[in-house]
Amino acid sequence: MPTDLVKRTILFIVFVLAQAMVLGRIHLFGVATPLLYVYFVTMFPRNYPKWAMLLWSFLMGLLIDTATNTPGLATATLTLIAVVQPYYFELFVPRDSVDNLEPSLATLGPLKYSYYIVVLVLLYCLVFYSLEMFSFFNLMHWALCVGGSTVVTLALIYTFEVARMR
């Protein structure tokens, strides 16, 4: 168990630093920002304590909000994803599978993993940009931000997943 805590802590630090130092400053075509830190929340294994997921997500969101000057956006949205993730993940896992099954391309297969990750990242981007704009006055800009950020984030996640498989 301590190795899992160490692994999660290292991943936590890497994702926060990567988002704060590099990824948060990238805005492709003025609309698409990679939000890779959501990948951290989607990697929690089956039957991971829900209180721990909420705590990890809240703290990560708080640190990212502090570093990127987005007061409460990442915190609220990551916490929402942490609430949804365990119940949504159960839809893709057979009942007789191991208790600590981790969602990945290797364990779920390409089709199931795609359904799993696309919905969570899209939900994250929808809520994040809806809270950020807090208005649908410029609907086209909102849709471009949601779509662009979803595509860029998914491309990065799939890149990491393929690298994990090797």
Short mmCIF file of C-alpha atoms in Angstrom, two decimals, residues 72-127:
data_model
loop_
_atom_site.label_atom_id
_atom_site.label_comp_id
_atom_site.label_asym_id
_atom_site.label_seq_id
_atom_site.Cartn_x
_atom_site.Cartn_y
_atom_site.Cartn_z
CA GLY A 72 -12.23 27.51 -8.08
CA LEU A 73 -12.67 26.25 -11.65
CA ALA A 74 -10.30 23.30 -11.58
CA THR A 75 -11.19 22.51 -7.96
CA ALA A 76 -14.92 22.30 -8.62
CA THR A 77 -14.60 20.44 -11.89
CA LEU A 78 -11.99 17.91 -10.73
CA THR A 79 -14.05 17.20 -7.63
CA LEU A 80 -17.08 16.58 -9.86
CA ILE A 81 -15.07 14.14 -12.00
CA ALA A 82 -13.89 12.38 -8.82
CA VAL A 83 -17.52 11.93 -7.78
CA VAL A 84 -18.56 10.55 -11.18
CA GLN A 85 -15.49 8.40 -11.98
CA PRO A 86 -16.01 5.36 -9.68
CA TYR A 87 -19.64 4.89 -10.69
CA TYR A 88 -18.94 5.45 -14.38
CA PHE A 89 -15.94 3.10 -14.32
CA GLU A 90 -18.11 0.31 -12.90
CA LEU A 91 -20.10 0.32 -16.15
CA PHE A 92 -17.04 -0.95 -18.03
CA VAL A 93 -15.75 -3.53 -15.56
CA PRO A 94 -17.01 -7.12 -15.38
CA ARG A 95 -18.30 -8.02 -11.94
CA ASP A 96 -15.81 -10.86 -11.51
CA SER A 97 -12.74 -8.69 -12.22
CA VAL A 98 -10.11 -7.88 -9.61
CA ASP A 99 -10.89 -5.25 -6.99
CA ASN A 100 -7.97 -2.99 -7.81
CA LEU A 101 -8.38 -2.95 -11.60
CA GLU A 102 -6.96 0.30 -12.96
CA PRO A 103 -8.61 1.88 -16.01
CA SER A 104 -6.19 1.81 -18.92
CA LEU A 105 -6.01 0.97 -22.58
CA ALA A 106 -4.42 -2.38 -21.71
CA THR A 107 -6.99 -3.46 -19.10
CA LEU A 108 -10.21 -2.27 -20.75
CA GLY A 109 -9.33 -2.57 -24.42
CA PRO A 110 -9.43 0.22 -27.00
CA LEU A 111 -13.21 0.52 -27.43
CA LYS A 112 -14.24 0.44 -23.77
CA TYR A 113 -11.36 2.71 -22.77
CA SER A 114 -12.31 5.19 -25.49
CA TYR A 115 -15.90 5.36 -24.23
CA TYR A 116 -14.63 5.73 -20.68
CA ILE A 117 -12.03 8.43 -21.24
CA VAL A 118 -13.84 10.48 -23.90
CA VAL A 119 -16.94 10.94 -21.75
CA LEU A 120 -14.98 11.93 -18.64
CA VAL A 121 -12.72 14.39 -20.49
CA LEU A 122 -15.66 15.87 -22.40
CA LEU A 123 -17.64 16.26 -19.16
CA TYR A 124 -14.63 17.93 -17.57
CA CYS A 125 -14.19 20.39 -20.44
CA LEU A 126 -17.92 21.15 -20.65
CA VAL A 127 -18.19 22.00 -16.97
#
